[in-house]
Short mmCIF file of C-alpha atoms and ligand atoms in Angstrom, two decimals:
data_model
loop_
_atom_site.label_atom_id
_atom_site.label_comp_id
_atom_site.label_asym_id
_atom_site.label_seq_id
_atom_site.Cartn_x
_atom_site.Cartn_y
_atom_site.Cartn_z
CA MET A 1 0.56 183.54 92.14
CA SER A 2 -0.88 182.95 95.62
CA THR A 3 0.20 185.45 98.25
CA GLN A 4 0.56 182.53 100.66
CA ILE A 5 3.83 181.39 99.08
CA VAL A 6 6.80 181.90 101.40
CA LYS A 7 9.36 184.38 100.07
CA THR A 8 12.70 182.69 99.45
CA LEU A 9 15.43 184.13 101.67
CA ASP A 10 18.31 185.88 99.91
CA SER A 11 20.73 183.53 101.67
CA VAL A 12 18.88 180.55 100.14
CA SER A 13 18.98 182.02 96.62
CA ALA A 14 22.68 182.78 97.02
CA PHE A 15 23.43 179.24 98.25
CA LEU A 16 21.58 177.70 95.30
CA LYS A 17 23.60 179.75 92.81
CA ARG A 18 26.98 178.75 94.19
CA SER A 19 29.39 176.53 92.32
CA HIS A 20 29.33 173.51 94.63
CA GLY A 21 32.19 171.18 95.42
CA LEU A 22 33.03 168.57 98.04
CA TYR A 23 33.57 169.37 101.72
CA ILE A 24 36.96 167.96 102.75
CA ASP A 25 39.38 169.02 105.48
CA GLY A 26 37.15 171.83 106.71
CA GLY A 27 36.46 173.55 103.38
CA TRP A 28 35.09 173.21 99.87
CA VAL A 29 37.30 171.60 97.25
CA ALA A 30 36.64 170.96 93.57
CA SER A 31 35.81 167.43 92.49
CA GLN A 32 38.40 165.82 90.25
CA ALA A 33 35.58 164.33 88.17
CA ALA A 34 34.26 166.17 85.13
CA GLY A 35 30.57 165.41 85.66
CA SER A 36 27.95 167.19 87.73
CA LEU A 37 24.51 166.38 89.11
CA PRO A 38 21.40 168.56 88.82
CA VAL A 39 19.08 169.27 91.75
CA TYR A 40 15.45 169.89 90.78
CA ASP A 41 12.56 171.66 92.51
CA PRO A 42 9.87 168.95 92.66
CA ALA A 43 7.13 171.59 92.54
CA SER A 44 8.11 172.77 89.06
CA GLY A 45 10.62 170.26 87.71
CA GLU A 46 13.11 173.13 87.25
CA ARG A 47 16.81 172.77 87.98
CA ILE A 48 17.69 174.85 91.05
CA ALA A 49 21.30 173.87 91.71
CA THR A 50 24.17 171.80 90.38
CA THR A 51 26.39 169.66 92.58
CA ALA A 52 29.57 167.65 92.14
CA ASP A 53 29.41 164.04 90.98
CA ALA A 54 32.29 162.64 93.05
CA SER A 55 34.58 159.98 91.63
CA ALA A 56 36.17 157.12 93.54
CA GLU A 57 39.36 159.26 93.74
CA ASP A 58 37.40 162.09 95.37
CA VAL A 59 35.94 159.65 97.88
CA ASP A 60 39.39 158.28 98.64
CA ARG A 61 40.60 161.79 99.39
CA ALA A 62 37.67 162.40 101.75
CA VAL A 63 38.12 159.10 103.59
CA ARG A 64 41.88 159.60 103.96
CA SER A 65 41.27 163.05 105.39
CA ALA A 66 38.76 161.62 107.88
CA HIS A 67 41.17 158.85 108.80
CA ARG A 68 44.02 161.32 109.35
CA ALA A 69 41.78 163.42 111.57
CA PHE A 70 40.70 160.33 113.50
CA THR A 71 44.17 158.95 114.16
CA SER A 72 45.53 162.40 115.09
CA GLY A 73 43.21 162.38 118.11
CA VAL A 74 42.13 165.98 117.43
CA TRP A 75 38.53 164.88 117.99
CA SER A 76 38.61 161.25 119.11
CA ARG A 77 40.78 162.01 122.16
CA ARG A 78 39.24 165.37 122.96
CA LEU A 79 37.56 165.68 126.36
CA PRO A 80 33.98 164.39 126.13
CA ALA A 81 32.68 167.65 127.60
CA GLU A 82 34.43 169.60 124.84
CA ARG A 83 32.85 167.40 122.16
CA GLU A 84 29.49 167.86 123.84
CA ARG A 85 29.88 171.65 123.96
CA ILE A 86 30.87 171.90 120.29
CA LEU A 87 27.97 169.69 119.25
CA LEU A 88 25.54 171.77 121.31
CA ARG A 89 26.91 174.86 119.56
CA TYR A 90 26.33 173.04 116.26
CA ALA A 91 22.67 172.59 117.23
CA ASP A 92 22.46 176.30 118.12
CA LEU A 93 23.75 177.15 114.64
CA LEU A 94 21.04 175.00 113.06
CA GLU A 95 18.50 176.86 115.16
CA GLN A 96 19.89 180.24 114.06
CA HIS A 97 19.78 179.20 110.41
CA GLY A 98 16.55 177.24 110.79
CA GLU A 99 14.43 179.12 108.26
CA GLU A 100 17.20 179.02 105.66
CA LEU A 101 17.60 175.25 106.06
CA ALA A 102 13.84 174.64 106.08
CA GLN A 103 13.47 176.55 102.81
CA LEU A 104 16.38 174.73 101.19
CA GLU A 105 14.77 171.44 102.21
CA THR A 106 11.39 172.35 100.77
CA LEU A 107 12.96 173.55 97.54
CA GLU A 108 15.05 170.42 96.96
CA GLN A 109 12.71 167.80 98.42
CA GLY A 110 9.22 169.16 97.81
CA LYS A 111 7.86 168.78 101.34
CA SER A 112 5.68 171.36 103.05
CA ILE A 113 7.56 174.26 104.59
CA ASN A 114 5.56 173.51 107.76
CA ILE A 115 7.02 169.99 107.88
CA ALA A 116 10.48 171.27 107.01
CA ARG A 117 10.32 173.76 109.88
CA ALA A 118 8.76 171.38 112.41
CA PHE A 119 10.61 168.14 111.60
CA GLU A 120 13.72 168.75 109.52
CA VAL A 121 14.68 171.67 111.75
CA GLY A 122 12.61 171.43 114.96
CA SER A 123 12.87 167.69 115.60
CA THR A 124 16.46 167.57 114.38
CA LEU A 125 17.37 170.12 117.05
CA ASN A 126 15.96 167.79 119.73
CA TRP A 127 17.97 164.89 118.34
CA MET A 128 21.14 166.93 118.10
CA ARG A 129 20.95 168.12 121.70
CA TYR A 130 20.04 164.67 122.99
CA THR A 131 22.95 163.08 121.11
CA ALA A 132 25.42 165.79 122.09
CA GLY A 133 24.66 164.85 125.72
CA LEU A 134 25.57 161.22 125.04
CA ALA A 135 29.20 162.28 124.47
CA THR A 136 29.63 162.67 128.23
CA LYS A 137 27.74 159.45 129.15
CA ILE A 138 29.98 156.90 127.39
CA SER A 139 30.84 154.24 129.96
CA GLY A 140 31.91 150.63 130.46
CA ARG A 141 31.74 148.17 133.35
CA THR A 142 34.20 146.71 135.85
CA PHE A 143 34.55 142.99 136.63
CA ASP A 144 36.26 140.77 139.18
CA LEU A 145 37.73 137.77 137.35
CA SER A 146 38.20 134.17 138.51
CA ILE A 147 41.40 133.31 136.66
CA PRO A 148 43.27 130.95 139.07
CA VAL A 149 46.80 131.18 137.63
CA PRO A 150 49.47 131.85 138.68
CA GLU A 151 48.65 131.05 142.25
CA GLY A 152 48.00 134.16 144.26
CA ALA A 153 47.43 136.43 141.27
CA ARG A 154 44.34 138.58 141.17
CA TYR A 155 42.77 140.15 138.10
CA THR A 156 40.40 143.04 137.65
CA ALA A 157 38.96 143.89 134.25
CA TYR A 158 37.01 146.77 132.84
CA THR A 159 35.53 147.64 129.48
CA ARG A 160 36.14 150.80 127.51
CA LYS A 161 33.93 152.04 124.68
CA GLU A 162 36.29 153.42 122.05
CA PRO A 163 35.27 155.31 118.90
CA ILE A 164 35.13 152.90 116.01
CA GLY A 165 37.05 155.02 113.46
CA VAL A 166 35.86 156.47 110.17
CA VAL A 167 32.11 156.19 109.65
CA ALA A 168 30.52 156.18 106.19
CA GLY A 169 27.06 157.76 106.43
CA ILE A 170 24.69 157.12 103.53
CA VAL A 171 21.48 159.14 103.51
CA PRO A 172 18.19 158.81 101.57
CA TRP A 173 16.11 161.66 100.11
CA ASN A 174 12.97 161.61 102.24
CA PHE A 175 14.25 163.48 105.35
CA PRO A 176 17.72 164.53 104.18
CA LEU A 177 18.65 166.90 106.98
CA MET A 178 17.17 164.92 109.87
CA ILE A 179 18.46 161.51 108.77
CA GLY A 180 21.82 163.06 107.92
CA MET A 181 22.12 164.34 111.47
CA TRP A 182 21.12 160.86 112.75
CA LYS A 183 24.45 159.74 111.30
CA VAL A 184 26.66 162.76 111.95
CA MET A 185 25.67 163.31 115.58
CA PRO A 186 26.20 159.84 117.10
CA ALA A 187 29.41 159.44 115.09
CA LEU A 188 30.83 162.74 116.36
CA ALA A 189 29.49 162.28 119.91
CA ALA A 190 31.33 158.94 120.05
CA GLY A 191 34.57 160.56 118.84
CA CYS A 192 34.52 159.13 115.31
CA SER A 193 35.16 160.98 112.06
CA ILE A 194 32.52 160.78 109.35
CA VAL A 195 32.30 160.99 105.58
CA ILE A 196 28.70 161.55 104.67
CA LYS A 197 27.01 161.07 101.32
CA PRO A 198 23.59 162.66 100.91
CA SER A 199 21.20 161.39 98.27
CA GLU A 200 21.99 162.81 94.85
CA ILE A 201 18.36 164.02 94.75
CA THR A 202 18.56 166.11 97.95
CA PRO A 203 22.15 167.04 98.86
CA LEU A 204 21.74 170.73 99.70
CA THR A 205 20.84 170.91 103.39
CA LEU A 206 23.63 168.56 104.46
CA MET A 207 26.06 170.61 102.38
CA ARG A 208 25.08 173.67 104.40
CA MET A 209 25.36 171.62 107.62
CA ALA A 210 28.95 170.71 106.69
CA GLU A 211 29.88 174.39 106.78
CA LEU A 212 28.05 174.94 110.05
CA ALA A 213 29.97 172.04 111.63
CA THR A 214 33.21 173.89 110.97
CA ASP A 215 31.69 177.13 112.29
CA ALA A 216 30.71 175.26 115.47
CA GLY A 217 34.30 174.14 116.03
CA VAL A 218 34.37 170.60 114.60
CA PRO A 219 38.02 170.24 113.48
CA PRO A 220 38.90 169.91 109.78
CA GLY A 221 38.59 166.37 108.42
CA VAL A 222 36.28 165.15 111.19
CA PHE A 223 33.18 165.85 109.07
CA ASN A 224 33.68 165.44 105.32
CA LEU A 225 30.90 165.37 102.73
CA VAL A 226 30.88 163.95 99.23
CA THR A 227 28.05 164.34 96.73
CA GLY A 228 27.50 161.87 93.94
CA SER A 229 25.72 158.81 92.66
CA GLY A 230 25.11 155.67 94.67
CA GLN A 231 26.81 153.46 92.11
CA VAL A 232 30.11 155.38 92.03
CA CYS A 233 30.41 157.66 95.05
CA GLY A 234 28.32 155.55 97.48
CA GLN A 235 29.93 152.32 96.38
CA ALA A 236 33.47 153.76 96.69
CA LEU A 237 32.67 155.05 100.16
CA THR A 238 31.09 151.90 101.60
CA SER A 239 33.82 149.64 100.21
CA HIS A 240 36.75 151.85 101.25
CA PRO A 241 39.26 149.89 103.39
CA LEU A 242 39.72 152.79 105.85
CA VAL A 243 36.00 152.88 106.66
CA SER A 244 35.30 151.02 109.91
CA LYS A 245 31.55 151.45 110.08
CA ILE A 246 28.72 152.00 107.61
CA SER A 247 25.56 153.69 108.80
CA PHE A 248 23.07 153.29 105.97
CA THR A 249 19.48 154.44 105.62
CA GLY A 250 17.71 153.66 102.38
CA SER A 251 15.97 150.94 100.45
CA THR A 252 16.18 147.28 101.38
CA ALA A 253 17.62 146.39 97.96
CA THR A 254 20.53 148.85 98.28
CA GLY A 255 21.05 147.89 101.92
CA LYS A 256 21.43 144.23 101.03
CA GLY A 257 24.04 145.08 98.37
CA ILE A 258 26.02 147.15 100.86
CA ALA A 259 25.82 144.37 103.47
CA ARG A 260 27.21 141.90 100.94
CA SER A 261 30.17 144.13 100.12
CA ALA A 262 30.75 144.96 103.81
CA ALA A 263 31.06 141.24 104.51
CA ASP A 264 34.39 141.14 102.65
CA ARG A 265 36.12 143.13 105.39
CA LEU A 266 33.51 142.60 108.12
CA THR A 267 32.99 146.37 108.18
CA ARG A 268 30.54 147.16 110.98
CA ILE A 269 27.15 148.05 109.58
CA SER A 270 23.78 149.44 110.65
CA LEU A 271 20.92 149.25 108.17
CA GLU A 272 17.72 151.28 108.46
CA LEU A 273 15.66 150.05 105.51
CA GLY A 274 12.18 150.04 104.06
CA GLY A 275 8.82 149.19 105.55
CA LYS A 276 5.31 148.14 104.57
CA ASN A 277 3.78 149.14 107.83
CA PRO A 278 0.40 147.87 109.00
CA ALA A 279 -2.18 149.46 111.27
CA ILE A 280 -4.73 147.26 113.01
CA VAL A 281 -7.97 148.99 113.92
CA LEU A 282 -10.21 147.13 116.37
CA LYS A 283 -13.93 147.79 116.52
CA ASP A 284 -13.71 149.60 119.88
CA ALA A 285 -11.19 152.18 118.58
CA ASP A 286 -11.92 155.90 118.85
CA PRO A 287 -12.85 156.76 115.21
CA GLN A 288 -11.70 160.36 115.34
CA GLN A 289 -8.35 159.36 116.80
CA VAL A 290 -7.99 156.69 114.10
CA VAL A 291 -8.75 158.98 111.17
CA GLU A 292 -6.60 161.89 112.40
CA GLY A 293 -3.74 159.63 113.50
CA LEU A 294 -3.62 157.50 110.38
CA LEU A 295 -3.99 160.42 107.97
CA LEU A 296 -0.88 161.87 109.59
CA GLY A 297 0.79 158.45 109.75
CA SER A 298 0.08 157.74 106.08
CA PHE A 299 0.30 161.07 104.24
CA LEU A 300 3.01 162.95 106.17
CA ASN A 301 5.68 163.95 103.64
CA GLN A 302 3.44 162.45 100.90
CA GLY A 303 3.85 159.02 102.46
CA GLN A 304 7.61 159.13 101.85
CA VAL A 305 8.31 158.01 105.40
CA CYS A 306 9.88 154.64 106.15
CA ALA A 307 7.62 154.31 109.20
CA ALA A 308 4.42 155.39 107.39
CA SER A 309 1.27 153.35 107.82
CA SER A 310 0.46 152.07 104.35
CA ARG A 311 -1.96 149.18 104.94
CA ILE A 312 -4.80 149.43 107.39
CA TYR A 313 -6.79 146.44 108.59
CA ILE A 314 -10.16 147.41 110.03
CA GLU A 315 -12.59 145.16 111.90
CA ALA A 316 -15.78 144.73 109.87
CA PRO A 317 -18.30 146.52 112.14
CA ILE A 318 -16.57 149.91 111.73
CA TYR A 319 -15.07 149.45 108.23
CA ASP A 320 -17.71 151.29 106.15
CA SER A 321 -17.94 154.22 108.49
CA LEU A 322 -14.14 154.67 108.66
CA VAL A 323 -13.76 154.36 104.88
CA ALA A 324 -16.34 157.13 104.47
CA GLN A 325 -14.38 159.38 106.83
CA PHE A 326 -11.04 158.66 105.11
CA GLU A 327 -12.68 159.30 101.72
CA SER A 328 -14.03 162.66 102.74
CA ALA A 329 -10.66 163.66 104.27
CA VAL A 330 -8.66 162.61 101.20
CA LYS A 331 -11.03 164.35 98.79
CA GLY A 332 -10.75 167.53 100.85
CA MET A 333 -6.94 167.67 100.92
CA SER A 334 -5.37 170.72 99.29
CA VAL A 335 -2.55 169.89 96.90
CA GLY A 336 0.20 172.33 95.95
CA GLN A 337 3.80 173.38 96.30
CA GLY A 338 5.60 172.97 99.61
CA MET A 339 6.43 176.69 99.83
CA ASP A 340 2.69 177.34 100.19
CA PRO A 341 2.04 176.55 103.87
CA THR A 342 -1.72 176.18 103.30
CA THR A 343 -1.31 173.02 101.20
CA GLN A 344 -1.54 169.56 102.72
CA ILE A 345 -0.20 167.36 99.92
CA ASN A 346 2.94 168.41 98.08
CA PRO A 347 4.95 166.93 95.22
CA VAL A 348 6.95 163.77 95.76
CA ALA A 349 10.72 164.15 95.72
CA SER A 350 11.65 163.19 92.17
CA LYS A 351 10.36 162.40 88.72
CA ALA A 352 11.56 158.81 89.20
CA GLN A 353 9.54 158.48 92.40
CA GLN A 354 6.47 159.98 90.72
CA LEU A 355 6.74 157.46 87.87
CA LYS A 356 7.26 154.60 90.33
CA ILE A 357 4.12 155.47 92.28
CA GLN A 358 2.12 155.98 89.09
CA GLY A 359 3.26 152.47 88.08
CA PHE A 360 1.77 151.00 91.27
CA LEU A 361 -1.51 152.82 90.60
CA THR A 362 -1.64 151.74 86.95
CA ASN A 363 -1.10 148.15 88.03
CA ALA A 364 -3.94 148.51 90.56
CA ARG A 365 -6.29 149.96 87.93
CA GLU A 366 -5.40 147.17 85.50
CA HIS A 367 -6.60 144.73 88.15
CA ASN A 368 -9.84 146.71 88.65
CA ALA A 369 -8.95 147.69 92.19
CA GLU A 370 -11.27 150.18 93.87
CA LEU A 371 -9.38 153.49 94.11
CA ILE A 372 -10.50 156.76 95.65
CA SER A 373 -8.37 159.79 94.82
CA GLY A 374 -8.18 163.41 95.96
CA ALA A 375 -7.04 166.43 93.98
CA SER A 376 -4.11 166.34 91.59
CA GLY A 377 -1.30 168.89 91.56
CA PRO A 378 -1.54 172.37 90.06
CA ASP A 379 1.57 172.21 87.84
CA PRO A 380 1.83 169.37 85.31
CA GLN A 381 5.62 169.78 85.36
CA GLY A 382 5.69 169.21 89.14
CA TYR A 383 5.99 165.70 90.58
CA TYR A 384 2.50 165.49 92.05
CA ILE A 385 0.54 162.37 93.00
CA ALA A 386 -3.06 162.72 94.16
CA PRO A 387 -3.64 161.27 97.64
CA THR A 388 -5.24 157.89 97.02
CA LEU A 389 -7.07 155.18 98.95
CA VAL A 390 -7.12 151.59 97.71
CA LEU A 391 -9.96 149.48 99.07
CA ASN A 392 -9.41 145.80 99.87
CA PRO A 393 -6.38 145.25 97.57
CA ASP A 394 -5.68 141.63 96.72
CA GLU A 395 -2.43 139.73 96.16
CA ALA A 396 -2.45 140.48 92.43
CA LEU A 397 -1.60 144.12 93.10
CA HIS A 398 2.07 145.07 93.45
CA LEU A 399 1.19 147.64 96.11
CA THR A 400 -0.24 144.96 98.39
CA ARG A 401 3.25 143.82 99.43
CA GLU A 402 5.75 146.32 98.08
CA GLU A 403 6.70 149.64 99.65
CA VAL A 404 5.03 152.38 97.58
CA PHE A 405 6.62 155.35 99.40
CA GLY A 406 3.90 157.72 98.24
CA PRO A 407 0.50 159.13 99.28
CA VAL A 408 -1.27 155.80 98.75
CA LEU A 409 -3.04 154.00 101.57
CA SER A 410 -4.87 150.67 101.48
CA LEU A 411 -7.88 149.90 103.68
CA THR A 412 -8.87 146.27 104.17
CA ARG A 413 -11.92 144.82 105.91
CA VAL A 414 -11.10 141.97 108.35
CA ALA A 415 -13.32 139.66 110.38
CA ASP A 416 -11.44 140.03 113.65
CA ALA A 417 -8.17 140.89 115.38
CA GLU A 418 -6.63 137.48 114.62
CA GLU A 419 -7.14 137.91 110.86
CA ALA A 420 -5.70 141.43 111.08
CA LEU A 421 -2.67 140.16 112.98
CA ALA A 422 -2.01 137.37 110.48
CA LEU A 423 -2.18 139.82 107.55
CA ALA A 424 -0.09 142.42 109.37
CA ASN A 425 2.71 139.92 110.02
CA ASP A 426 2.57 138.41 106.53
CA SER A 427 5.34 140.65 105.16
CA ASP A 428 9.08 140.53 104.54
CA TYR A 429 9.28 143.88 106.30
CA GLY A 430 8.99 144.61 110.03
CA LEU A 431 9.74 148.26 110.64
CA THR A 432 6.70 149.73 112.41
CA ALA A 433 3.04 148.98 113.14
CA SER A 434 0.18 150.46 115.09
CA LEU A 435 -2.77 149.14 117.00
CA TRP A 436 -5.92 151.19 117.53
CA THR A 437 -8.15 150.18 120.42
CA THR A 438 -9.60 151.40 123.72
CA ASN A 439 -9.37 147.86 125.12
CA LEU A 440 -6.25 147.67 127.31
CA ALA A 441 -6.29 143.86 127.49
CA ALA A 442 -6.41 143.60 123.69
CA ALA A 443 -3.53 146.07 123.38
CA MET A 444 -1.38 144.16 125.88
CA ASN A 445 -2.21 140.83 124.23
CA LEU A 446 -1.52 141.92 120.64
CA THR A 447 1.52 144.19 120.86
CA PRO A 448 4.01 141.38 121.69
CA ARG A 449 2.69 139.39 118.72
CA ILE A 450 3.23 142.11 116.12
CA GLU A 451 6.49 141.63 114.18
CA ALA A 452 7.84 145.19 114.07
CA GLY A 453 10.64 147.22 115.64
CA THR A 454 8.19 149.88 116.85
CA VAL A 455 4.53 149.32 117.74
CA TRP A 456 2.39 152.34 118.57
CA VAL A 457 -0.93 152.06 120.37
CA ASN A 458 -3.38 154.78 119.27
CA SER A 459 -0.78 156.73 117.29
CA HIS A 460 1.57 156.10 114.36
CA THR A 461 4.89 157.48 113.02
CA LEU A 462 5.71 159.53 116.12
CA ILE A 463 9.36 159.01 117.00
CA ASP A 464 11.58 160.38 119.74
CA ALA A 465 15.32 160.62 120.36
CA ASN A 466 14.97 158.54 123.54
CA MET A 467 13.04 155.64 121.91
CA PRO A 468 15.10 153.04 119.99
CA PHE A 469 14.10 152.71 116.34
CA GLY A 470 14.91 150.03 113.77
CA GLY A 471 13.56 147.07 111.90
CA PHE A 472 12.66 143.43 112.36
CA LYS A 473 13.12 141.13 109.36
CA GLN A 474 14.17 142.84 106.10
CA SER A 475 13.60 146.34 107.49
CA GLY A 476 17.15 146.42 108.76
CA THR A 477 19.65 145.57 111.44
CA GLY A 478 20.60 147.59 114.51
CA ARG A 479 18.78 150.35 116.36
CA ASP A 480 19.14 154.10 116.21
CA PHE A 481 18.33 156.53 119.07
CA GLY A 482 18.09 155.93 122.80
CA VAL A 483 20.75 155.84 125.49
CA ASP A 484 22.59 152.93 123.82
CA TRP A 485 22.85 154.65 120.43
CA LEU A 486 26.60 155.22 120.60
CA ASP A 487 27.25 151.49 121.07
CA ALA A 488 26.96 151.15 117.30
CA PHE A 489 29.71 153.77 116.84
CA THR A 490 32.14 152.30 119.37
CA GLU A 491 34.13 149.11 119.86
CA THR A 492 34.21 147.49 123.29
CA LYS A 493 37.70 146.86 124.60
CA SER A 494 38.25 144.68 127.66
CA VAL A 495 41.24 145.68 129.76
CA CYS A 496 42.48 142.97 132.14
CA ILE A 497 44.83 144.08 134.96
CA ARG A 498 46.85 141.64 137.03
CA HIS A 499 47.63 142.89 140.48
P1 LIG B 501 18.17 154.23 98.06
O1 LIG B 501 18.53 152.91 98.64
O2 LIG B 501 17.89 154.30 96.61
O3 LIG B 501 19.32 155.29 98.29
C1 LIG B 501 19.77 155.60 99.60
C2 LIG B 501 21.19 156.14 99.52
O4 LIG B 501 22.04 155.08 99.10
C3 LIG B 501 21.38 157.28 98.52
O5 LIG B 501 22.28 158.21 99.07
C4 LIG B 501 22.00 156.57 97.34
O6 LIG B 501 22.80 157.41 96.53
C5 LIG B 501 22.86 155.52 98.04
N1 LIG B 501 23.22 154.37 97.22
C6 LIG B 501 22.55 153.83 96.18
N2 LIG B 501 23.22 152.76 95.70
C7 LIG B 501 24.33 152.62 96.46
C8 LIG B 501 25.41 151.69 96.47
N3 LIG B 501 25.48 150.70 95.59
N4 LIG B 501 26.36 151.84 97.40
C9 LIG B 501 26.30 152.83 98.32
N5 LIG B 501 25.32 153.74 98.35
C10 LIG B 501 24.33 153.64 97.44
O7 LIG B 501 16.96 154.78 98.92
P2 LIG B 501 16.14 156.11 98.68
O8 LIG B 501 15.25 155.88 97.50
O9 LIG B 501 17.05 157.28 98.69
O10 LIG B 501 15.26 156.21 100.03
C11 LIG B 501 14.03 155.62 100.18
C12 LIG B 501 14.18 154.33 100.98
O11 LIG B 501 14.77 154.62 102.25
C13 LIG B 501 12.84 153.70 101.31
O12 LIG B 501 12.93 152.31 101.09
C14 LIG B 501 12.65 154.00 102.79
O13 LIG B 501 11.81 153.10 103.47
C15 LIG B 501 14.05 153.95 103.28
N6 LIG B 501 14.16 154.68 104.55
C16 LIG B 501 14.33 153.97 105.71
C17 LIG B 501 14.39 154.63 106.94
C18 LIG B 501 14.57 153.88 108.24
O14 LIG B 501 14.89 154.51 109.24
N7 LIG B 501 14.35 152.58 108.27
C19 LIG B 501 14.30 156.03 106.97
C20 LIG B 501 14.13 156.71 105.77
C21 LIG B 501 14.07 156.03 104.57
#
């Protein structure tokens, strides 16, 4: 075994061995359901933990606890500065337990320990502290009104932003800790209670974060966590009548189903969904910047990033030279387990995801597509996919339009920027895009015409707590992050005072 492999902390081994339940009312409780769900290490395919498979009754208990906590005012009516201080302490606890959480994430999700440390822990800390600060910035506006009756009366109105109630947070498996905190933090900063459901594939880090919330001083019931399947646990949570708001991140298909069921009660909903994100490379782009930036943008976390660049349109004069550089980079990538920090490509998160990606590649081969692949994984039981380039895919290939969510990148030769733009916009998705050029006029002309919630110029996939993020078209509704983030977790109340 390589000496490079990070030694698993004793605290991580002990956590994995625990008998896991549901986190309700500030502590672990047993599920009332008989079933359980396995958690596998994607590097070996071995079971590393077993979690509860919550029933609808379990979910009801968690939501009622959150609702009790909300209506009691123990958190929702607490001074904003106190909420801020507790949430900052929560971030400090993540920092103190950073290595433990990074290792848990690598073991359950497969990603590189470097990425787990830098993003799941490091970036999440930035988001947590930014969002904690929003608790003390919640504000409305004041208005003079022109109501003329009765004669002589005057009216002044103001708006209050009030916490919306119980939030249901539904989390995918690609960045479990970070995306989980993107739900917990704005909900708690706004004064809401939350019931969170991690993905059944990667529940462990959020389970640990539930305990740390209590340690930080979040009152019992304000942060509850249920583990289970989407069909039973997720469905029971998103359709629960005491849930006022659903914050969902996941696939477009699941998001649409949740939106349909939310319509019955007009439950407030934010949807952060899939993407098929284009990059447009103009002939004056800096080639080194393009190759480095798009390798990161496309292969980070094995391409399991909603914002990942997955189709690149390159102007003809520089196409061959860029393809050669991408080819050499992909063939040189080291593939191995995430706990080995020297590896660049790691297993994908689940057997199902591995099979799904292999299906896209089989379909491409059946249509004689030109594929260039790097190394395959070391362990046949692990969920490895070799990093792969697809040259000039046509409409017959499923991967041309569908989200692959794997280390697969297509490169297409285009005549000019207009052809690239037309192809880039020809998608049901509209999450992110990037434009690569040294021509300022071209950048300013093209960015408003790209149909995407985020457009980067000369970078891709880099996000920040202060920059709103969300999708055009079928990539979702609503925006996360930024100074207005808590708007989605509050209701606006107008108060009209006659005087
Ligand atoms: P998914 O839709 O399969 O599952 C997401 C979550 O929804 C899981 O917790 C799952 O258990 C739950 N779920 C499934 N069915 C449900 C139901 N009927 N009711 C309630 N909950 C249900 O998605 P995934 O495979 O876990 O994640 C990958 C997808 O997430 C990709 O499409 C990716 O683009 C998207 N994603 C989007 C963003 C973004 O910010 N836009 C970020 C990360 C991932």
